[in-house]
Coordinates of C-alpha atoms and ligand atoms in Angstrom, one line a residue:
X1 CA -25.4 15.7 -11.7
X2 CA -24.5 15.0 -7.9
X3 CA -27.0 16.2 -5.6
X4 CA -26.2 18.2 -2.7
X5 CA -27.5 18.3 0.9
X6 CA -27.5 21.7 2.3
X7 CA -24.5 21.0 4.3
X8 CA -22.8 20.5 0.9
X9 CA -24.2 23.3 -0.7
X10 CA -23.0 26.0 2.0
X11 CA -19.5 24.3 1.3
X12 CA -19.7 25.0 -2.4
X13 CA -21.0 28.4 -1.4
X14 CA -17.5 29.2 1.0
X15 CA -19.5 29.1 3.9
X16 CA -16.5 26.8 5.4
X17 CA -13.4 28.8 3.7
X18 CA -11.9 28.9 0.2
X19 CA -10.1 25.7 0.7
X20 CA -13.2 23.6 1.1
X21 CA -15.4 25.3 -1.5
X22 CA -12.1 24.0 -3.9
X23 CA -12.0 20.9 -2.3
X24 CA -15.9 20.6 -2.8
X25 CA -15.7 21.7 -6.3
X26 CA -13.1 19.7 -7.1
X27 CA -15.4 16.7 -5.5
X28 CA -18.6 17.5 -7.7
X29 CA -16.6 17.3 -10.9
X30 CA -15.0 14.1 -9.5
X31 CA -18.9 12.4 -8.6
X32 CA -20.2 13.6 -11.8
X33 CA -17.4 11.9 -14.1
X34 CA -18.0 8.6 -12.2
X35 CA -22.0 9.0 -12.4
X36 CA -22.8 9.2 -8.6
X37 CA -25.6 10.9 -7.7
X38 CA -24.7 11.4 -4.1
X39 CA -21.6 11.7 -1.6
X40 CA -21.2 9.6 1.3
X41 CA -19.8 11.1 4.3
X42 CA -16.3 10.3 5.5
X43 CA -14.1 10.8 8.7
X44 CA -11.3 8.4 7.9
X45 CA -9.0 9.5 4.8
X46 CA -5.7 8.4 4.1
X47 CA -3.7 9.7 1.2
X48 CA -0.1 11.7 0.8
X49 CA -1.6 15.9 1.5
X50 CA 0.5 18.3 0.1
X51 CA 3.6 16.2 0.3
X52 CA 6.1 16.6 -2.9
X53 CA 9.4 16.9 -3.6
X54 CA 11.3 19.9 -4.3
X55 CA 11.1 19.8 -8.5
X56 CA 7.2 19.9 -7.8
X57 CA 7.4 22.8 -5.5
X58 CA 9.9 24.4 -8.1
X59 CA 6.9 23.8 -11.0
X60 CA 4.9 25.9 -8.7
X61 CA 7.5 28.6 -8.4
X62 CA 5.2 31.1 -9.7
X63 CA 2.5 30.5 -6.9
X64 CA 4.8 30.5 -3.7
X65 CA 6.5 26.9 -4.1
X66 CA 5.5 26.4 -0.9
X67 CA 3.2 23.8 1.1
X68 CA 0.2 25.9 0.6
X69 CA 0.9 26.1 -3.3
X70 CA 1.6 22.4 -3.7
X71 CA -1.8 22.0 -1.7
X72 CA -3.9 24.3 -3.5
X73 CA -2.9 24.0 -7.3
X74 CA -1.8 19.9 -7.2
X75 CA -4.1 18.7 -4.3
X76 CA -7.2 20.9 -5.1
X77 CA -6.5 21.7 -8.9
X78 CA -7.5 25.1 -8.0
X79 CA -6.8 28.0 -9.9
X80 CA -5.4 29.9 -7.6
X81 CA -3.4 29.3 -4.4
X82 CA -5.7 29.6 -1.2
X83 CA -5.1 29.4 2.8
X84 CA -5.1 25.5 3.4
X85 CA -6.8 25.1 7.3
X86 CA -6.3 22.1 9.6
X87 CA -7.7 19.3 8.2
X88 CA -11.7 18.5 9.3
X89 CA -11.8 14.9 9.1
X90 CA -9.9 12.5 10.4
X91 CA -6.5 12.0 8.1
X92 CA -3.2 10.2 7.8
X93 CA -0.6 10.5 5.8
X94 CA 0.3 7.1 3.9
X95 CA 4.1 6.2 3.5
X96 CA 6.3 9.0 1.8
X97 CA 10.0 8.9 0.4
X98 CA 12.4 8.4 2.5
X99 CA 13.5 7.3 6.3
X100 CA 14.1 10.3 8.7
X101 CA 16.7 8.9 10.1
X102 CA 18.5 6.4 7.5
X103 CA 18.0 8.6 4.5
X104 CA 21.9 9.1 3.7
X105 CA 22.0 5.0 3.7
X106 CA 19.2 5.4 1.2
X107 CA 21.2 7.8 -0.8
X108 CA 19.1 10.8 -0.2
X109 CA 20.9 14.4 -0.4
X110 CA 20.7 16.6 2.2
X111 CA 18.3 19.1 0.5
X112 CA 15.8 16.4 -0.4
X113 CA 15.8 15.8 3.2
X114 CA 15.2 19.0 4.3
X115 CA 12.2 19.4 1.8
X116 CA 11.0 16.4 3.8
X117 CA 11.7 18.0 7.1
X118 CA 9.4 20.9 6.2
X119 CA 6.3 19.2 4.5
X120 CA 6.6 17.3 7.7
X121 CA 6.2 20.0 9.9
X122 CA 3.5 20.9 7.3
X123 CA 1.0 18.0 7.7
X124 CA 1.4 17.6 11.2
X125 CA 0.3 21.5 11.6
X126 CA -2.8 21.0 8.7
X127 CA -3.3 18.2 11.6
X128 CA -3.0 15.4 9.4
X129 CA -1.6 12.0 11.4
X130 CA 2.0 11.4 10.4
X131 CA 1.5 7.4 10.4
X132 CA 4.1 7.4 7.2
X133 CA 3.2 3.7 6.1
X134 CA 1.3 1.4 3.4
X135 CA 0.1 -0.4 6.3
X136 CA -2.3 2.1 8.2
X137 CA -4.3 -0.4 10.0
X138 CA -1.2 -1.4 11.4
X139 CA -0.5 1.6 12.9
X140 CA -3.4 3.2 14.7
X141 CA -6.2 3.4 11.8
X142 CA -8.1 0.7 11.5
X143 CA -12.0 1.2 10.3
X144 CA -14.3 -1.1 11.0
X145 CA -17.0 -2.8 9.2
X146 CA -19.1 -0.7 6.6
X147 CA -16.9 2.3 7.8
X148 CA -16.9 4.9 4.7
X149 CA -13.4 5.3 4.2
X150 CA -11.1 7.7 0.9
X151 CA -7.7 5.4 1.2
X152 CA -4.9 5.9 -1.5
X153 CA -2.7 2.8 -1.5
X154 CA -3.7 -0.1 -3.3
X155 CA -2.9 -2.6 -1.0
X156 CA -4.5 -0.6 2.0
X157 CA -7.5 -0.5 0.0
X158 CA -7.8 -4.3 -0.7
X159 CA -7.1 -5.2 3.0
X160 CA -9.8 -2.6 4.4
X161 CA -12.7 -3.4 1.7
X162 CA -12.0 -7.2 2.0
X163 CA -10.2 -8.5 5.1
X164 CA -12.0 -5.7 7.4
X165 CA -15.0 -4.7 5.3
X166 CA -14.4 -1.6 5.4
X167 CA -15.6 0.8 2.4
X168 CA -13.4 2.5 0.0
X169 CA -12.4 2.9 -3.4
X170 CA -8.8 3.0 -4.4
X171 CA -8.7 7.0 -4.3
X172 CA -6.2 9.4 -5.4
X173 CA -3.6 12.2 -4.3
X174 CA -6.8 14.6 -5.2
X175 CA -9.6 13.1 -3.8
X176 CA -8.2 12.5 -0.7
X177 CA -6.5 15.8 -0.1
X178 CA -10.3 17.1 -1.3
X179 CA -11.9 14.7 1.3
X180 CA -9.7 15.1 4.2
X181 CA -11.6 18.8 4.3
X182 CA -14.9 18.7 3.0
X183 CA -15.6 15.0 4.7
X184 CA -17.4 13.8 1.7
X185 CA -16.2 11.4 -0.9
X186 CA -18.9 10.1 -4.1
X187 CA -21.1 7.1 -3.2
X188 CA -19.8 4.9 -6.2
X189 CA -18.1 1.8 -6.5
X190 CA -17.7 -0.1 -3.3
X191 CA -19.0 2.2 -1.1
X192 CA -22.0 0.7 -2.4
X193 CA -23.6 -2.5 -1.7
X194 CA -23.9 -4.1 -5.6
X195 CA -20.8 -3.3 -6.5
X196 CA -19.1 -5.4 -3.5
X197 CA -20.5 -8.7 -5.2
X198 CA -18.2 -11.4 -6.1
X199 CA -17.5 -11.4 -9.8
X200 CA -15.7 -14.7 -11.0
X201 CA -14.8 -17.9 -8.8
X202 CA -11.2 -19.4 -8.0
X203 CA -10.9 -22.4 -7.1
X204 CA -7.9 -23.9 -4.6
X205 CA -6.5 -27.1 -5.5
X206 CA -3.2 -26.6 -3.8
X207 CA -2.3 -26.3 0.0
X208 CA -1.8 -22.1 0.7
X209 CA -0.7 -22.0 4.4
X210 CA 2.0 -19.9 4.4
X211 CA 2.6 -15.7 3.5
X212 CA 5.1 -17.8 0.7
X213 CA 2.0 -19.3 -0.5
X214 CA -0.3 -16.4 0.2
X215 CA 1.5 -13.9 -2.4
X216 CA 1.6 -16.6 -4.9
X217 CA -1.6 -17.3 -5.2
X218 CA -2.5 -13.7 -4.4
X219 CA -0.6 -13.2 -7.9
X220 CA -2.0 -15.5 -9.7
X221 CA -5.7 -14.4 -8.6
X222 CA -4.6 -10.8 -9.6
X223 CA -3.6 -12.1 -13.1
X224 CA -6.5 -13.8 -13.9
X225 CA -9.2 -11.5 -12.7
X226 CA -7.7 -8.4 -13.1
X227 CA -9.9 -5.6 -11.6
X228 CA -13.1 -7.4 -10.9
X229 CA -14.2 -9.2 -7.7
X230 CA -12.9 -13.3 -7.1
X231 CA -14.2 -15.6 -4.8
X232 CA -11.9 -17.9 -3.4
X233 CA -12.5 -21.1 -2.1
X234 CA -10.7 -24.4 -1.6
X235 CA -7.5 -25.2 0.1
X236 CA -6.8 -22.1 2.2
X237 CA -6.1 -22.3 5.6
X238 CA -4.1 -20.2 8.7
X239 CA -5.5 -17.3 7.7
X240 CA -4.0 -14.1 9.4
X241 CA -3.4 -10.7 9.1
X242 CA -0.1 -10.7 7.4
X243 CA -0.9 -13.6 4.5
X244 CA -4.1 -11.2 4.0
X245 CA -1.7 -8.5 3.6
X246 CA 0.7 -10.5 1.1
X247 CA -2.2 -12.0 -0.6
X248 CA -4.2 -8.4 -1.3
X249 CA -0.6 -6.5 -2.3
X250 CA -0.1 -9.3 -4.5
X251 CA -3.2 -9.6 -6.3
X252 CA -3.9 -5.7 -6.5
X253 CA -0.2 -5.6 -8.9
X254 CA -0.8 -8.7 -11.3
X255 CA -4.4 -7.4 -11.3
X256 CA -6.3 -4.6 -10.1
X257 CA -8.0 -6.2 -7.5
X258 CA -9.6 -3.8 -4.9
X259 CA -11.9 -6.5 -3.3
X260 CA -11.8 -10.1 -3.1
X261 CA -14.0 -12.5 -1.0
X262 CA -12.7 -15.8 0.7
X263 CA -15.3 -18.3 1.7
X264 CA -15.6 -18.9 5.0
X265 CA -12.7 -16.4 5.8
X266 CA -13.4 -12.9 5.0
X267 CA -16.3 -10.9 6.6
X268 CA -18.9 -10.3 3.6
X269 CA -18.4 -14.4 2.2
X270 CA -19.8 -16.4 4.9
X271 CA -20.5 -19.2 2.0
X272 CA -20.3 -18.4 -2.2
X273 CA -24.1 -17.3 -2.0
X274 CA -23.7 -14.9 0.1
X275 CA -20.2 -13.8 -1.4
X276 CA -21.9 -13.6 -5.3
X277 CA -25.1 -12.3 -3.7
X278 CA -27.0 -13.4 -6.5
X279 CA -24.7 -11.8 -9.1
X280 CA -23.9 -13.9 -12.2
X281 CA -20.7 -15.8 -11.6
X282 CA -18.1 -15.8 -14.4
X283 CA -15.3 -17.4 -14.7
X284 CA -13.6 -20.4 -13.0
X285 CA -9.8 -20.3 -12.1
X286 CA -8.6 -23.2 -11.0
X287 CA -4.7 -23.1 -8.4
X288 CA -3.8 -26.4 -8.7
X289 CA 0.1 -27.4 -9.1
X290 CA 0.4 -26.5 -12.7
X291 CA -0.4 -22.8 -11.9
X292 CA 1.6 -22.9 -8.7
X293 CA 4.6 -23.5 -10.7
X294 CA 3.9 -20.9 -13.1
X295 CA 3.1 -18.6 -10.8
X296 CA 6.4 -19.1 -9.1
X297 CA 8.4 -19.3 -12.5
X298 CA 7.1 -15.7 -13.4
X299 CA 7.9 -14.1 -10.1
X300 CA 11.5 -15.5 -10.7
X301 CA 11.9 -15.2 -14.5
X302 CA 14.0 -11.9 -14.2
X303 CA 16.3 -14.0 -11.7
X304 CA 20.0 -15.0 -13.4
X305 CA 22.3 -14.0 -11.1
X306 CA 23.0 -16.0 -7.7
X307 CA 24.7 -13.6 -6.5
X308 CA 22.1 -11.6 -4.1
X309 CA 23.5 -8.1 -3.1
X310 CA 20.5 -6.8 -1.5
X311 CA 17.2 -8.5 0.2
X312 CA 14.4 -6.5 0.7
X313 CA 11.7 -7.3 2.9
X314 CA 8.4 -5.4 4.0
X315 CA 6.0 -5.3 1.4
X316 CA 3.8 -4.4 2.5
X317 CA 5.6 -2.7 5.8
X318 CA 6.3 -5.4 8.1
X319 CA 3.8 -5.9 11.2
X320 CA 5.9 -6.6 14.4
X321 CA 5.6 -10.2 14.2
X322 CA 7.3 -10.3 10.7
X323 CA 9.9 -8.4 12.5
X324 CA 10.2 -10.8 15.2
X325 CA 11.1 -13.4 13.0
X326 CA 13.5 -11.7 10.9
X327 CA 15.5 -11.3 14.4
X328 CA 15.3 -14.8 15.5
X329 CA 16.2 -15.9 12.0
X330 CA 19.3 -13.6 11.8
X331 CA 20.3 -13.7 15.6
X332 CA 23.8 -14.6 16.1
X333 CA 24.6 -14.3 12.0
X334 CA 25.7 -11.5 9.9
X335 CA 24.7 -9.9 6.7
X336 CA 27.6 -11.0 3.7
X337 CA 30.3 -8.7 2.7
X338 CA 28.4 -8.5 -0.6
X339 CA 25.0 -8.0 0.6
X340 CA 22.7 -6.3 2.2
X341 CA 19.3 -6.1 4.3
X342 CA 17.2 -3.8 4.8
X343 CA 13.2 -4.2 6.2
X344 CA 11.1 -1.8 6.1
X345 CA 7.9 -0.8 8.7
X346 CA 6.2 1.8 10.3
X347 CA 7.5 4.2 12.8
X348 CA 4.4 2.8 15.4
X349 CA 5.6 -0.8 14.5
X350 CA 9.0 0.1 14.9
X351 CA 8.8 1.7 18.2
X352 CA 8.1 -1.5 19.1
X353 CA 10.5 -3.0 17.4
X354 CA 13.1 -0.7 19.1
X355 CA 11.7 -2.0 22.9
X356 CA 11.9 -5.6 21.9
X357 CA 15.4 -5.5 20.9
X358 CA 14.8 -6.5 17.4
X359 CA 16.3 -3.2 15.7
X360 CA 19.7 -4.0 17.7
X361 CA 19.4 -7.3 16.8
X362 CA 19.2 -6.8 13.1
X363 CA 21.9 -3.5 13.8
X364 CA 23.8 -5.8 15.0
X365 CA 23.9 -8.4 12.1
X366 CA 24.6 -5.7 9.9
X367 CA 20.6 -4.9 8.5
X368 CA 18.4 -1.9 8.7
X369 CA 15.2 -0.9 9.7
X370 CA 13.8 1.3 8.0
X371 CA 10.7 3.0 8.2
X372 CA 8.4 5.6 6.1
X373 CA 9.0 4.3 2.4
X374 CA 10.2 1.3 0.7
X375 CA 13.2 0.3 -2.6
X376 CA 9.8 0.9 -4.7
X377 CA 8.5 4.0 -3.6
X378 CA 11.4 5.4 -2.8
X379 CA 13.5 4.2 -5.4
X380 CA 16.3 3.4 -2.8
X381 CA 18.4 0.2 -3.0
X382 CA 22.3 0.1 -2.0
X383 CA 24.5 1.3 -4.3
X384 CA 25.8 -0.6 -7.0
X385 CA 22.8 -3.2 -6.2
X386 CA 22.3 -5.5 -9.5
X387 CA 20.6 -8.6 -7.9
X388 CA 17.6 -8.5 -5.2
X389 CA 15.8 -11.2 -3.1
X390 CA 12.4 -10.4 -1.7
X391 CA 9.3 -12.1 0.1
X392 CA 6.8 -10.1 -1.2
X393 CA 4.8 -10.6 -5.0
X394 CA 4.4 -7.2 -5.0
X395 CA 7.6 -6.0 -4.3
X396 CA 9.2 -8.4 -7.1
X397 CA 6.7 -6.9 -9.3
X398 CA 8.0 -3.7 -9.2
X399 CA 11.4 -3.4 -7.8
X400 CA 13.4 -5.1 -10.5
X401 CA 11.1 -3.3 -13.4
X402 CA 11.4 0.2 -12.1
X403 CA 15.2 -0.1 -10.6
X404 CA 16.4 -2.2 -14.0
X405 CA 18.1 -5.2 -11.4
X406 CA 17.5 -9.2 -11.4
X407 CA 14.8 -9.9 -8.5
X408 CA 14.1 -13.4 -7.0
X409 CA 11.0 -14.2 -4.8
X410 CA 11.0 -16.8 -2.1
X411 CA 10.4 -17.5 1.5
X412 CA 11.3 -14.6 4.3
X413 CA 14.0 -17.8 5.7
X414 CA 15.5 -18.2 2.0
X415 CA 15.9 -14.3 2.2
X416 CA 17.6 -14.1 5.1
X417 CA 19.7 -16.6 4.2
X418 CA 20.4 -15.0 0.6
X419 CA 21.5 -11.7 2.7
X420 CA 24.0 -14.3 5.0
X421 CA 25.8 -15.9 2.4
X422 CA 25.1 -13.4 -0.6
X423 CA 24.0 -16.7 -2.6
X424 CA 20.2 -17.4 -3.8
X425 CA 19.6 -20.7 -2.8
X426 CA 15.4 -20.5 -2.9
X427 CA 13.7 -23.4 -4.9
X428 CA 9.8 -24.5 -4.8
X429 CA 9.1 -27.1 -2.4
Ligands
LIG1 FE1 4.3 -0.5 0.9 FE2 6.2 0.0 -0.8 FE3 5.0 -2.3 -0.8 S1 4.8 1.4 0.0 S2 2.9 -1.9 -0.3 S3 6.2 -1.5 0.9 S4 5.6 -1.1 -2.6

């Protein structure tokens, strides 16, 4: 059983309203199936509160179908519907289903839209942070080192536990919704220290130096580890924020990876002792050319067609200097007849985006930028799209599985190009 402070126990008790003594309760049973015997506290929570679309409302017809219904009966898993307050600790809202403004591009109908209009207007009142994004570090929450964090989104959760060392596990619509008011989240998993230790080893035999190379090998790490912890050493080099990004996205869809340690690079592996931390090491991996290829070959086995009628890029959501470069690589060119582009960000990243000129710059080639949600989460391509061309390991992962269309995966250049000529030309240097 989970012990409780006092603070905890006058929580359970109501002392702090209905909706924290459920989101307590709901916490305790969560701690005690895992086997933690405390909670950490937590003022940084990121998950999707209360949002749902309208047949999930209609399944809790009986309660109210409302905001508060949704919260109490889905969030909490309460057994009856109670008065949800402003939120008590510090809470965003990860990326939802649709862009506020382009959502009839995405082929969204009007009342879907207005369901998102109001449980908008509902999370900003329960004053949760409308960030809307995958990418909340990018945005205006970033933790920082040993930080106890409750993050939904796997590739969040990789980037804050490994690039920033930030703690979290990779939480749920539940948990988080239950954290966001009670502050507390179980001390298991890697909010503690001996769980964080490096697991197996993977060795680098190949140059990585580019977000091309980064989600390849972030695949192929994925793949072969699964959901423990790698340590990664050898040929890496130009580290930075976005191949982090690709590489974490990458590896938490092959795999389950929610930490990984890169020697010499990320915060908790200043060499491989220190990154094993006198765990036994398993396995060796070896990235060498062989593996490369493969790597490559499985991202682009369900690839026929040349014929690309939509590229996708922003997988994660792009950071403003992924933007950039899609405008200077599409300035002055237009997206094909047959295609289309569309890349996908934050709003914050995108109001930057907008006073740069790089929205009108893709506008005027003929591409969106879209913000909020993404082809996978959203399940939004163009219509009558059979054939997509992305940057991102993840995205390829998904998109082509869950939309039943050909994917290829190359560069962000042979992308853009794809979406100009509506022909894939991408091959493996
Ligand atoms: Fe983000 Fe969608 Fe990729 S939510 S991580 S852009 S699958």
């Amino acid at each position: 059983m989970v012990a409780l402070t006092d603070a905890e126990k006058a929580m359970l008790d109501g002392e702090s309203g209905a909706a924290t003594q459920k989101a307590m309760e709901l916490l305790i049973r969560y701690a005690d199936a895992l086997g933690a015997e405390r909670f950490v506290e937590t003022n940084n929570v990121a998950g999707v509160p209360g949002s749902a679309p309208q047949w999930v409302k209609d399944y809790y017809k009986a309660d109210g179908g409302d905001y508060r219904a949704v919260f109490s009966r889905f969030d909490l898993d309460s057994d009856e519907v109670v008065d949800v307050p402003r939120m008590n600790a510090f809470s965003c809202h990860l990326q939802g289903g649709m862009d506020p403004m382009l959502w009839q591009e995405q082929g969204m109908t009007e009342d879907a839209h207005a369901n998102f209009v109001s449980d908008e207007a509902e999370v900003a009142a329960h004053g949760i942070q409308i960030l809307k994004t995958c990418t909340p570090y990018l945005a205006g929450n970033v933790p920082v080192m040993g930080e106890h964090c409750a993050w939904m989104e796997s590739s969040a959760v990789v980037f804050a536990n490994s690039v920033i060392g930030a703690r979290t596990n990779c939480e749920g619509r539940e948990s988080t919704s239950a954290a966001m008011l009670a502050k507390r989240i179980p001390d298991w998993g890697f909010h503690t220290d001996d769980f964080r230790k490096g697991q197996h080893s993977v060795d680098v035999r190949v140059p990585v130096d580019s977000i091309f190379e980064w989600g390849m090998l972030g695949y192929f790490v994925g793949d072969a580890v699964q959901d423990t912890i790698p340590v990664i050493s050898g040929n890496i080099s130009e580290a930075s924020l976005i191949r982090h990004k690709h590489f974490g996205a990458a590896a938490a869809s092959s795999g389950g990876v929610e930490m990984y340690h890169m020697v010499g690079i990320t915060p908790e592996a200043p060499s491989v002792e220190q990154a094993f931390g006198g765990a036994a090491r398993g396995d060796v991996f070896i990235y060498d050319q062989a593996a490369r290829k493969r790597i490559y070959e499985t991202l682009n086995s369900v690839g026929t067609s040349e014929d690309v009628d939509f590229v996708m890029l922003g997988c994660p959501h792009a950071s403003i200097e992924q933007i950039a470069q899609v405008a200077a690589l599409i300035d002055g060119r237009k997206v094909h007849v047959n295609s289309a582009l569309w890349v996908f960000t934050s709003r914050a990243v995108k109001a930057t985006a907008d006073a740069n000129g790089y929205t009108k710059i893709l506008r005027d080639a003929g591409a969106y930028l879209m913000t909020d949600t993404c082809s996978a989460i959203s399940q939004a391509v163009p219509k009558g799209t059979r054939v997509a061309a992305m940057d991102s390991a993840k995205q390829t992962h998904y998109l082509p599985a869950m939309m039943g269309i050909e994917g290829w995966y190359g560069t962000t250049a042979e992308c853009i190009d794809a979406a100009c000529t509506g022909k894939w030309k991408g091959k493996l240097a």
